Amino acid sequence: MRTSVAVLFLLPLAALAQDAGAILTPKPGPEPRINGPKVYGARPGMPFLYRIPATGMRPMRFAARGLPAGLKLDAATGIINGTTPAKAGPYNLTLRASNARGKAERRFRIVVGDTLALTPPMGWNHWYTYYDRVDDKLFRAAADAMIASGMADYGYQYVNIDDCWMMKPGSTDPTLSGTARDAAGAIRANGRFPDMNALTAYIHARGLKAGLYTSPGPLTCARYEGSYQHEEADARQFAAWGFDFLKYDWCSYRKIATGEDLADRRKPYELMGAILRKQNREIVFNLCQYGMSDVWKWGGEVGGHAWRTTGDLGLEKDTRLPGFYSIAFKNAEHYDYAGPGRWNDPDYILIGVIGNARKIGEAPRRTTLTADEQYAYMSMWALMAAPLFYSGDITRLDDFTLNVLCNAEVIDVDQDPLGKQARVARKTADEFVLIKPLEDGSVAAGLFNLADEPRTIAVTLAEAGLKGRVAARDLWRQKDLGVSQDRFTAAVARHGVSMVRLLPR
Ligand code: GAL
């Protein structure tokens, strides 16, 4: 007999409209909860830095069982520092957080070997709010905001500088017009970044990581100094400055490339990938060439940990639906190519106070996406195991934006150790269904309503790759919905989502 879940917890469709703008996720309790990845890739004998992400009342004390020799945990801050073991292999830890209200434990496996980014990187990138208006002060403020807002307690970790930190050939602005390289050929930051080492030290002192950007071409996309013919020197400089992440953006390399074949497209990334691996620090490598020559098929082979699969999300024109949907539809097709250490990157999360990529001088404004669209956006990114980089104004986060960015159960889907990107189970004019298998045998499902009115959407257990009975949990509301058989059904708001975890019973 079929048990219809619909009767158990289906909201009347008319009630959905009133949900708009609502904060769905309950605030974390005062007791500790450890968040973030359960598995973490590192290379042997390298500097190690990890801040245990945990919500709950402070002060909190941290402990770790199974910490390999060479790593040290600061019990008050939860920051682990040191050098990774020389011997490759998995190191199984149990992390513990305790406060006056209780304690929590979480397993954490450090896999020392060749692969970094065993789960999708998470952080903030300046591009879509600040463009060329960047300086040292901004990134210090961003690191502070990542901690103060609580984002770091959910696993956000990278503070990433995008374009415009270098000198700009031909500029008349005194802060940008110095010589781009010193006498020995080393790249110089522009006058707005007086001391890169001091900046990364500031970020690292908070247990966070620092990212940088350049182009394989002579100039970046914003026409600042690029790395062409200086690749070795630049990678060495980035490592010496203390950066942990590099975004490598095609830009003016198109004038250098001698053709459009696979080999031409791979060449600059192969070169930089090999150079980065020789540095004495771990640098996550983010390829940005907008998906040319099916980058998802070879990005991992050239040392990439994530690669943009499309053009800029901020430039994507809205159709009937906002631009992030079309980016997601394209990115979703490549699910077979993602896995631990190699992620499809559909670009950043643009919600909250955000700039206008088509008019970059304009002051940033609040997103025009509805609340339901924002839930759909974050759900798609988590189901697609996408790198989670917020690119709105991190210094002006409101409660609603934080609630979308910081739902621990949604982030757990993104960071699941199995590292599968959701498969597209259905795509019609009105419905989009994503199914992501998780490590514990459960499945995360996203039921997206593309239509302009509320709609009831069902996914059969067969479509979800499950059978028998399942317990459904609403991830945005963090609420158990009951047991169902045969299918899961939900009422979904216009352009919104029902995101659930289906656990076999
Ligand atoms: C684009 C890239 C953007 C941003 C910008 C900087 O090519 O896709 O993410 O990095 O360049 O100029």
Short mmCIF file of N, CA and C in Angstrom, two decimals, residues 155-321:
data_model
loop_
_atom_site.label_atom_id
_atom_site.label_comp_id
_atom_site.label_asym_id
_atom_site.label_seq_id
_atom_site.Cartn_x
_atom_site.Cartn_y
_atom_site.Cartn_z
N GLY A 155 32.21 26.74 8.51
CA GLY A 155 33.19 26.16 7.59
C GLY A 155 33.69 27.12 6.52
N TYR A 156 33.16 28.35 6.46
CA TYR A 156 33.72 29.32 5.52
C TYR A 156 35.13 29.65 6.00
N GLN A 157 36.07 29.67 5.06
CA GLN A 157 37.47 29.64 5.49
C GLN A 157 38.38 30.53 4.64
N TYR A 158 38.15 30.58 3.32
CA TYR A 158 39.05 31.34 2.45
C TYR A 158 38.61 32.79 2.33
N VAL A 159 39.56 33.70 2.49
CA VAL A 159 39.34 35.12 2.24
C VAL A 159 40.09 35.41 0.95
N ASN A 160 39.38 35.57 -0.14
CA ASN A 160 40.05 35.56 -1.45
C ASN A 160 40.04 36.91 -2.16
N ILE A 161 41.25 37.31 -2.53
CA ILE A 161 41.44 38.52 -3.33
C ILE A 161 41.28 38.11 -4.79
N ASP A 162 40.45 38.81 -5.52
CA ASP A 162 40.29 38.56 -6.96
C ASP A 162 41.18 39.53 -7.72
N ASP A 163 40.75 39.98 -8.86
CA ASP A 163 41.53 40.86 -9.72
C ASP A 163 41.82 42.21 -9.03
N CYS A 164 42.81 42.93 -9.58
CA CYS A 164 43.07 44.34 -9.26
C CYS A 164 43.96 44.60 -8.04
N TRP A 165 44.74 43.63 -7.63
CA TRP A 165 45.68 43.85 -6.52
C TRP A 165 47.08 44.20 -7.06
N MET A 166 47.28 44.06 -8.39
CA MET A 166 48.62 44.29 -8.95
C MET A 166 48.70 45.72 -9.51
N MET A 167 49.86 46.04 -10.10
CA MET A 167 49.98 47.32 -10.79
C MET A 167 49.19 47.24 -12.10
N LYS A 168 48.79 48.43 -12.57
CA LYS A 168 48.01 48.47 -13.79
C LYS A 168 48.77 49.25 -14.85
N PRO A 169 49.39 48.55 -15.81
CA PRO A 169 50.19 49.25 -16.83
C PRO A 169 49.36 50.35 -17.51
N GLY A 170 49.94 51.53 -17.62
CA GLY A 170 49.26 52.63 -18.29
C GLY A 170 48.36 53.46 -17.39
N SER A 171 48.18 53.03 -16.14
CA SER A 171 47.28 53.78 -15.25
C SER A 171 47.92 55.10 -14.81
N THR A 172 47.09 56.11 -14.61
CA THR A 172 47.62 57.38 -14.10
C THR A 172 47.38 57.50 -12.59
N ASP A 173 46.68 56.54 -12.03
CA ASP A 173 46.45 56.54 -10.58
C ASP A 173 47.79 56.22 -9.90
N PRO A 174 48.25 57.11 -9.01
CA PRO A 174 49.58 56.89 -8.39
C PRO A 174 49.69 55.58 -7.62
N THR A 175 48.59 55.05 -7.12
CA THR A 175 48.70 53.78 -6.37
C THR A 175 48.82 52.56 -7.29
N LEU A 176 48.53 52.77 -8.59
CA LEU A 176 48.51 51.63 -9.51
C LEU A 176 49.59 51.71 -10.58
N SER A 177 50.31 52.84 -10.61
CA SER A 177 51.13 53.10 -11.79
C SER A 177 52.62 52.82 -11.62
N GLY A 178 53.01 52.19 -10.54
CA GLY A 178 54.43 51.86 -10.36
C GLY A 178 54.87 50.76 -11.30
N THR A 179 56.17 50.42 -11.28
CA THR A 179 56.62 49.31 -12.12
C THR A 179 55.97 48.02 -11.60
N ALA A 180 55.53 47.21 -12.57
CA ALA A 180 54.75 46.03 -12.20
C ALA A 180 55.60 44.96 -11.53
N ARG A 181 56.91 44.97 -11.83
CA ARG A 181 57.82 43.96 -11.28
C ARG A 181 59.09 44.62 -10.78
N ASP A 182 59.74 44.00 -9.82
CA ASP A 182 60.99 44.58 -9.34
C ASP A 182 62.13 44.18 -10.30
N ALA A 183 63.35 44.61 -9.97
CA ALA A 183 64.48 44.40 -10.89
C ALA A 183 64.70 42.91 -11.17
N ALA A 184 64.38 42.06 -10.18
CA ALA A 184 64.59 40.62 -10.35
C ALA A 184 63.40 39.95 -11.06
N GLY A 185 62.39 40.73 -11.39
CA GLY A 185 61.23 40.17 -12.11
C GLY A 185 60.09 39.75 -11.20
N ALA A 186 60.23 39.94 -9.89
CA ALA A 186 59.15 39.53 -8.98
C ALA A 186 57.97 40.50 -9.07
N ILE A 187 56.79 39.95 -9.09
CA ILE A 187 55.59 40.79 -9.19
C ILE A 187 55.43 41.63 -7.93
N ARG A 188 54.92 42.85 -8.12
CA ARG A 188 54.68 43.74 -6.98
C ARG A 188 53.19 43.96 -6.82
N ALA A 189 52.75 43.97 -5.58
CA ALA A 189 51.37 44.37 -5.33
C ALA A 189 51.29 45.88 -5.53
N ASN A 190 50.12 46.39 -5.85
CA ASN A 190 50.00 47.84 -6.03
C ASN A 190 50.00 48.57 -4.68
N GLY A 191 49.98 49.88 -4.74
CA GLY A 191 50.14 50.71 -3.54
C GLY A 191 49.04 50.54 -2.51
N ARG A 192 47.97 49.86 -2.89
CA ARG A 192 46.88 49.66 -1.93
C ARG A 192 47.13 48.44 -1.03
N PHE A 193 48.18 47.68 -1.36
CA PHE A 193 48.54 46.49 -0.58
C PHE A 193 50.00 46.61 -0.15
N PRO A 194 50.24 47.36 0.93
CA PRO A 194 51.62 47.67 1.30
C PRO A 194 52.43 46.45 1.73
N ASP A 195 51.78 45.42 2.28
CA ASP A 195 52.57 44.29 2.81
C ASP A 195 51.72 43.01 2.76
N MET A 196 51.91 42.24 1.68
CA MET A 196 51.11 41.03 1.50
C MET A 196 51.37 40.01 2.61
N ASN A 197 52.62 39.89 3.07
CA ASN A 197 52.91 38.94 4.15
C ASN A 197 52.15 39.29 5.42
N ALA A 198 52.10 40.59 5.71
CA ALA A 198 51.38 41.02 6.91
C ALA A 198 49.89 40.73 6.74
N LEU A 199 49.38 40.90 5.52
CA LEU A 199 47.95 40.65 5.30
C LEU A 199 47.61 39.16 5.47
N THR A 200 48.41 38.28 4.87
CA THR A 200 48.09 36.84 5.02
C THR A 200 48.30 36.42 6.48
N ALA A 201 49.28 37.03 7.16
CA ALA A 201 49.50 36.68 8.58
C ALA A 201 48.27 37.06 9.40
N TYR A 202 47.67 38.18 9.06
CA TYR A 202 46.47 38.64 9.77
C TYR A 202 45.33 37.64 9.57
N ILE A 203 45.18 37.19 8.33
CA ILE A 203 44.11 36.23 8.00
C ILE A 203 44.40 34.89 8.69
N HIS A 204 45.65 34.44 8.60
CA HIS A 204 46.02 33.15 9.20
C HIS A 204 45.88 33.16 10.72
N ALA A 205 46.15 34.29 11.34
CA ALA A 205 46.07 34.36 12.80
C ALA A 205 44.66 34.07 13.29
N ARG A 206 43.68 34.28 12.42
CA ARG A 206 42.29 33.98 12.78
C ARG A 206 41.89 32.56 12.38
N GLY A 207 42.86 31.81 11.90
CA GLY A 207 42.59 30.42 11.50
C GLY A 207 42.00 30.32 10.11
N LEU A 208 42.02 31.44 9.37
CA LEU A 208 41.44 31.46 8.02
C LEU A 208 42.56 31.39 6.98
N LYS A 209 42.16 31.22 5.73
CA LYS A 209 43.15 31.10 4.65
C LYS A 209 43.00 32.23 3.64
N ALA A 210 44.05 32.44 2.87
CA ALA A 210 44.07 33.60 1.97
C ALA A 210 44.20 33.14 0.52
N GLY A 211 43.43 33.77 -0.35
CA GLY A 211 43.47 33.42 -1.76
C GLY A 211 43.85 34.60 -2.62
N LEU A 212 44.42 34.31 -3.79
CA LEU A 212 44.86 35.35 -4.71
C LEU A 212 44.45 34.98 -6.13
N TYR A 213 44.62 35.91 -7.04
CA TYR A 213 44.14 35.78 -8.42
C TYR A 213 45.22 36.26 -9.38
N THR A 214 45.35 35.59 -10.52
CA THR A 214 46.12 36.16 -11.62
C THR A 214 45.65 35.52 -12.93
N SER A 215 46.30 35.92 -14.00
CA SER A 215 45.94 35.38 -15.32
C SER A 215 47.19 34.83 -15.99
N PRO A 216 47.06 33.76 -16.79
CA PRO A 216 48.20 33.27 -17.58
C PRO A 216 48.55 34.23 -18.72
N GLY A 217 47.71 35.21 -18.98
CA GLY A 217 47.98 36.17 -20.05
C GLY A 217 48.85 37.31 -19.53
N PRO A 218 49.29 38.21 -20.44
CA PRO A 218 50.09 39.37 -20.02
C PRO A 218 49.30 40.31 -19.11
N LEU A 219 47.97 40.37 -19.30
CA LEU A 219 47.13 41.22 -18.47
C LEU A 219 45.96 40.42 -17.92
N THR A 220 45.44 40.85 -16.78
CA THR A 220 44.24 40.21 -16.23
C THR A 220 43.01 40.73 -16.99
N CYS A 221 41.85 40.23 -16.62
CA CYS A 221 40.63 40.68 -17.31
C CYS A 221 40.38 42.17 -17.08
N ALA A 222 40.78 42.69 -15.93
CA ALA A 222 40.61 44.12 -15.67
C ALA A 222 41.84 44.92 -16.12
N ARG A 223 42.74 44.28 -16.88
CA ARG A 223 43.92 44.90 -17.50
C ARG A 223 45.00 45.31 -16.49
N TYR A 224 45.16 44.50 -15.46
CA TYR A 224 46.27 44.65 -14.53
C TYR A 224 47.37 43.66 -14.96
N GLU A 225 48.53 43.74 -14.30
CA GLU A 225 49.66 42.88 -14.69
C GLU A 225 49.32 41.40 -14.51
N GLY A 226 49.54 40.59 -15.56
CA GLY A 226 49.31 39.15 -15.48
C GLY A 226 50.62 38.38 -15.34
N SER A 227 50.53 37.06 -15.44
CA SER A 227 51.70 36.22 -15.13
C SER A 227 52.42 35.66 -16.35
N TYR A 228 51.99 36.03 -17.55
CA TYR A 228 52.58 35.43 -18.76
C TYR A 228 54.09 35.57 -18.77
N GLN A 229 54.77 34.44 -18.94
CA GLN A 229 56.23 34.35 -18.95
C GLN A 229 56.90 34.65 -17.60
N HIS A 230 56.08 34.73 -16.56
CA HIS A 230 56.62 34.92 -15.21
C HIS A 230 56.00 33.89 -14.27
N GLU A 231 55.53 32.79 -14.83
CA GLU A 231 54.74 31.85 -14.03
C GLU A 231 55.49 31.33 -12.81
N GLU A 232 56.75 30.89 -13.04
CA GLU A 232 57.54 30.34 -11.91
C GLU A 232 57.72 31.39 -10.81
N ALA A 233 58.15 32.56 -11.25
CA ALA A 233 58.45 33.62 -10.28
C ALA A 233 57.18 34.02 -9.53
N ASP A 234 56.07 34.07 -10.23
CA ASP A 234 54.84 34.52 -9.57
C ASP A 234 54.35 33.48 -8.57
N ALA A 235 54.37 32.20 -8.96
CA ALA A 235 53.91 31.17 -8.03
C ALA A 235 54.80 31.17 -6.78
N ARG A 236 56.10 31.34 -6.99
CA ARG A 236 57.03 31.39 -5.85
C ARG A 236 56.69 32.57 -4.94
N GLN A 237 56.39 33.69 -5.57
CA GLN A 237 56.04 34.89 -4.80
C GLN A 237 54.74 34.68 -4.02
N PHE A 238 53.73 34.08 -4.68
CA PHE A 238 52.44 33.86 -3.99
C PHE A 238 52.65 32.96 -2.78
N ALA A 239 53.47 31.91 -2.96
CA ALA A 239 53.74 30.99 -1.85
C ALA A 239 54.52 31.73 -0.74
N ALA A 240 55.50 32.53 -1.15
CA ALA A 240 56.30 33.25 -0.15
C ALA A 240 55.44 34.28 0.60
N TRP A 241 54.47 34.85 -0.08
CA TRP A 241 53.56 35.78 0.61
C TRP A 241 52.62 35.05 1.58
N GLY A 242 52.46 33.74 1.36
CA GLY A 242 51.61 32.96 2.29
C GLY A 242 50.21 32.68 1.77
N PHE A 243 50.02 32.71 0.45
CA PHE A 243 48.68 32.43 -0.06
C PHE A 243 48.42 30.93 -0.15
N ASP A 244 47.14 30.59 -0.03
CA ASP A 244 46.70 29.19 0.05
C ASP A 244 45.82 28.78 -1.11
N PHE A 245 45.56 29.70 -2.02
CA PHE A 245 44.55 29.46 -3.06
C PHE A 245 44.90 30.37 -4.22
N LEU A 246 44.79 29.84 -5.45
CA LEU A 246 45.03 30.68 -6.63
C LEU A 246 43.93 30.48 -7.67
N LYS A 247 43.31 31.58 -8.06
CA LYS A 247 42.35 31.57 -9.17
C LYS A 247 43.11 32.03 -10.41
N TYR A 248 43.03 31.25 -11.49
CA TYR A 248 43.86 31.51 -12.66
C TYR A 248 42.92 31.73 -13.84
N ASP A 249 42.81 32.99 -14.25
CA ASP A 249 41.74 33.43 -15.15
C ASP A 249 42.29 33.69 -16.56
N TRP A 250 41.77 33.00 -17.52
CA TRP A 250 42.21 32.99 -18.93
C TRP A 250 42.50 34.41 -19.48
N CYS A 251 41.50 35.29 -19.50
CA CYS A 251 41.63 36.71 -19.92
C CYS A 251 42.45 36.89 -21.19
N SER A 252 43.54 37.69 -21.09
CA SER A 252 44.31 38.06 -22.29
C SER A 252 45.14 36.90 -22.82
N TYR A 253 45.08 35.76 -22.18
CA TYR A 253 45.80 34.61 -22.72
C TYR A 253 45.24 34.24 -24.10
N ARG A 254 44.05 34.68 -24.38
CA ARG A 254 43.48 34.35 -25.70
C ARG A 254 44.31 34.91 -26.85
N LYS A 255 45.07 35.97 -26.56
CA LYS A 255 45.95 36.53 -27.59
C LYS A 255 47.24 35.70 -27.73
N ILE A 256 47.55 34.96 -26.70
CA ILE A 256 48.78 34.15 -26.68
C ILE A 256 48.52 32.77 -27.26
N ALA A 257 47.36 32.24 -26.97
CA ALA A 257 47.04 30.87 -27.41
C ALA A 257 47.14 30.80 -28.93
N THR A 258 47.76 29.72 -29.40
CA THR A 258 48.00 29.63 -30.85
C THR A 258 46.85 28.92 -31.56
N GLY A 259 45.91 28.40 -30.82
CA GLY A 259 44.79 27.73 -31.46
C GLY A 259 43.69 27.48 -30.46
N GLU A 260 42.72 26.72 -30.86
CA GLU A 260 41.58 26.47 -29.98
C GLU A 260 41.42 25.00 -29.65
N ASP A 261 42.50 24.20 -29.88
CA ASP A 261 42.36 22.78 -29.54
C ASP A 261 42.55 22.58 -28.05
N LEU A 262 42.28 21.34 -27.70
CA LEU A 262 42.41 20.94 -26.31
C LEU A 262 43.82 21.28 -25.79
N ALA A 263 44.84 20.97 -26.58
CA ALA A 263 46.22 21.19 -26.11
C ALA A 263 46.47 22.68 -25.85
N ASP A 264 45.92 23.55 -26.72
CA ASP A 264 46.10 25.00 -26.52
C ASP A 264 45.42 25.46 -25.23
N ARG A 265 44.28 24.86 -24.99
CA ARG A 265 43.50 25.27 -23.82
C ARG A 265 44.10 24.76 -22.51
N ARG A 266 44.69 23.56 -22.60
CA ARG A 266 45.27 22.96 -21.39
C ARG A 266 46.60 23.61 -20.99
N LYS A 267 47.32 24.06 -22.01
CA LYS A 267 48.72 24.45 -21.83
C LYS A 267 48.99 25.38 -20.61
N PRO A 268 48.33 26.53 -20.53
CA PRO A 268 48.70 27.42 -19.42
C PRO A 268 48.35 26.83 -18.06
N TYR A 269 47.31 26.02 -18.00
CA TYR A 269 46.88 25.44 -16.72
C TYR A 269 47.79 24.29 -16.31
N GLU A 270 48.24 23.54 -17.33
CA GLU A 270 49.20 22.46 -17.07
C GLU A 270 50.47 23.04 -16.47
N LEU A 271 50.93 24.13 -17.09
CA LEU A 271 52.15 24.79 -16.65
C LEU A 271 52.01 25.25 -15.20
N MET A 272 50.97 26.01 -14.91
CA MET A 272 50.84 26.55 -13.55
C MET A 272 50.54 25.45 -12.55
N GLY A 273 49.77 24.44 -12.96
CA GLY A 273 49.46 23.32 -12.05
C GLY A 273 50.74 22.64 -11.58
N ALA A 274 51.66 22.42 -12.52
CA ALA A 274 52.92 21.74 -12.17
C ALA A 274 53.77 22.64 -11.27
N ILE A 275 53.77 23.93 -11.55
CA ILE A 275 54.58 24.85 -10.74
C ILE A 275 54.04 24.93 -9.31
N LEU A 276 52.72 24.98 -9.21
CA LEU A 276 52.13 25.10 -7.85
C LEU A 276 52.48 23.88 -7.00
N ARG A 277 52.50 22.72 -7.65
CA ARG A 277 52.81 21.50 -6.89
C ARG A 277 54.24 21.49 -6.36
N LYS A 278 55.11 22.28 -6.94
CA LYS A 278 56.51 22.32 -6.48
C LYS A 278 56.71 23.28 -5.30
N GLN A 279 55.70 24.06 -4.97
CA GLN A 279 55.88 25.06 -3.90
C GLN A 279 55.86 24.37 -2.53
N ASN A 280 56.45 25.05 -1.56
CA ASN A 280 56.48 24.42 -0.24
C ASN A 280 55.29 24.82 0.62
N ARG A 281 54.18 25.12 -0.04
CA ARG A 281 52.92 25.21 0.69
C ARG A 281 51.80 24.71 -0.21
N GLU A 282 50.69 24.36 0.44
CA GLU A 282 49.56 23.83 -0.31
C GLU A 282 48.78 24.98 -0.92
N ILE A 283 48.59 24.94 -2.22
CA ILE A 283 47.84 26.00 -2.87
C ILE A 283 46.72 25.37 -3.69
N VAL A 284 45.50 25.64 -3.28
CA VAL A 284 44.34 25.13 -4.03
C VAL A 284 44.25 25.90 -5.35
N PHE A 285 44.03 25.16 -6.43
CA PHE A 285 44.13 25.74 -7.79
C PHE A 285 42.75 25.78 -8.43
N ASN A 286 42.28 26.99 -8.67
CA ASN A 286 40.94 27.23 -9.22
C ASN A 286 41.07 27.73 -10.66
N LEU A 287 40.68 26.87 -11.61
CA LEU A 287 40.76 27.23 -13.02
C LEU A 287 39.55 28.10 -13.39
N CYS A 288 39.85 29.18 -14.12
CA CYS A 288 38.76 30.04 -14.56
C CYS A 288 38.96 30.29 -16.04
N GLN A 289 38.27 29.51 -16.86
CA GLN A 289 38.33 29.74 -18.31
C GLN A 289 36.95 29.48 -18.93
N TYR A 290 35.93 29.54 -18.06
CA TYR A 290 34.53 29.62 -18.49
C TYR A 290 34.02 28.33 -19.17
N GLY A 291 34.74 27.22 -18.98
CA GLY A 291 34.24 25.93 -19.47
C GLY A 291 34.74 25.52 -20.84
N MET A 292 35.71 26.25 -21.41
CA MET A 292 36.18 25.93 -22.77
C MET A 292 36.76 24.52 -22.84
N SER A 293 36.59 23.91 -24.02
CA SER A 293 37.10 22.55 -24.28
C SER A 293 36.74 21.57 -23.16
N ASP A 294 35.50 21.68 -22.68
CA ASP A 294 35.02 20.74 -21.65
C ASP A 294 36.01 20.59 -20.50
N VAL A 295 36.33 21.70 -19.87
CA VAL A 295 37.36 21.70 -18.81
C VAL A 295 37.09 20.67 -17.72
N TRP A 296 35.81 20.34 -17.49
CA TRP A 296 35.48 19.35 -16.45
C TRP A 296 36.09 17.99 -16.75
N LYS A 297 36.43 17.74 -18.04
CA LYS A 297 37.01 16.44 -18.39
C LYS A 297 38.50 16.37 -18.06
N TRP A 298 39.18 17.49 -17.98
CA TRP A 298 40.63 17.45 -17.80
C TRP A 298 41.17 18.41 -16.72
N GLY A 299 40.31 19.20 -16.13
CA GLY A 299 40.77 20.16 -15.12
C GLY A 299 41.54 19.48 -13.98
N GLY A 300 41.08 18.29 -13.59
CA GLY A 300 41.75 17.56 -12.51
C GLY A 300 43.12 17.06 -12.94
N GLU A 301 43.24 16.68 -14.21
CA GLU A 301 44.53 16.13 -14.69
C GLU A 301 45.63 17.19 -14.70
N VAL A 302 45.27 18.45 -14.84
CA VAL A 302 46.32 19.49 -14.86
C VAL A 302 46.55 20.10 -13.47
N GLY A 303 45.99 19.45 -12.46
CA GLY A 303 46.24 19.90 -11.08
C GLY A 303 45.17 20.81 -10.53
N GLY A 304 44.08 21.03 -11.30
CA GLY A 304 43.01 21.90 -10.81
C GLY A 304 42.17 21.21 -9.75
N HIS A 305 41.73 21.99 -8.76
CA HIS A 305 40.83 21.44 -7.74
C HIS A 305 39.39 21.86 -7.99
N ALA A 306 39.20 22.88 -8.79
CA ALA A 306 37.86 23.34 -9.15
C ALA A 306 38.00 24.16 -10.43
N TRP A 307 36.97 24.14 -11.24
CA TRP A 307 37.03 24.89 -12.50
C TRP A 307 35.67 25.47 -12.79
N ARG A 308 35.70 26.72 -13.17
CA ARG A 308 34.46 27.39 -13.59
C ARG A 308 33.95 26.67 -14.83
N THR A 309 32.66 26.37 -14.84
CA THR A 309 32.07 25.65 -15.97
C THR A 309 31.36 26.59 -16.93
N THR A 310 31.20 27.86 -16.56
CA THR A 310 30.42 28.80 -17.37
C THR A 310 31.05 30.19 -17.32
N GLY A 311 30.44 31.11 -18.04
CA GLY A 311 30.83 32.52 -17.95
C GLY A 311 30.43 33.10 -16.59
N ASP A 312 30.60 34.41 -16.46
CA ASP A 312 30.34 35.04 -15.16
C ASP A 312 28.85 35.03 -14.82
N LEU A 313 28.55 34.54 -13.65
CA LEU A 313 27.15 34.50 -13.21
C LEU A 313 26.57 35.92 -13.12
N GLY A 314 27.39 36.84 -12.69
CA GLY A 314 26.92 38.22 -12.54
C GLY A 314 26.58 38.89 -13.86
N LEU A 315 27.05 38.32 -14.96
CA LEU A 315 26.74 38.90 -16.27
C LEU A 315 25.61 38.14 -16.96
N GLU A 316 25.18 37.06 -16.35
CA GLU A 316 24.16 36.21 -16.97
C GLU A 316 22.84 36.97 -17.02
N LYS A 317 22.24 37.00 -18.21
CA LYS A 317 20.97 37.73 -18.35
C LYS A 317 19.83 36.89 -17.78
N ASP A 318 18.90 37.55 -17.13
CA ASP A 318 17.70 36.84 -16.65
C ASP A 318 16.84 36.47 -17.84
N THR A 319 16.28 35.28 -17.78
CA THR A 319 15.27 34.90 -18.77
C THR A 319 13.96 35.02 -18.03
N ARG A 320 13.15 34.00 -18.10
CA ARG A 320 11.95 34.00 -17.27
C ARG A 320 12.38 33.84 -15.81
N LEU A 321 13.53 33.22 -15.65
CA LEU A 321 14.08 32.96 -14.32
C LEU A 321 15.36 33.78 -14.15
#
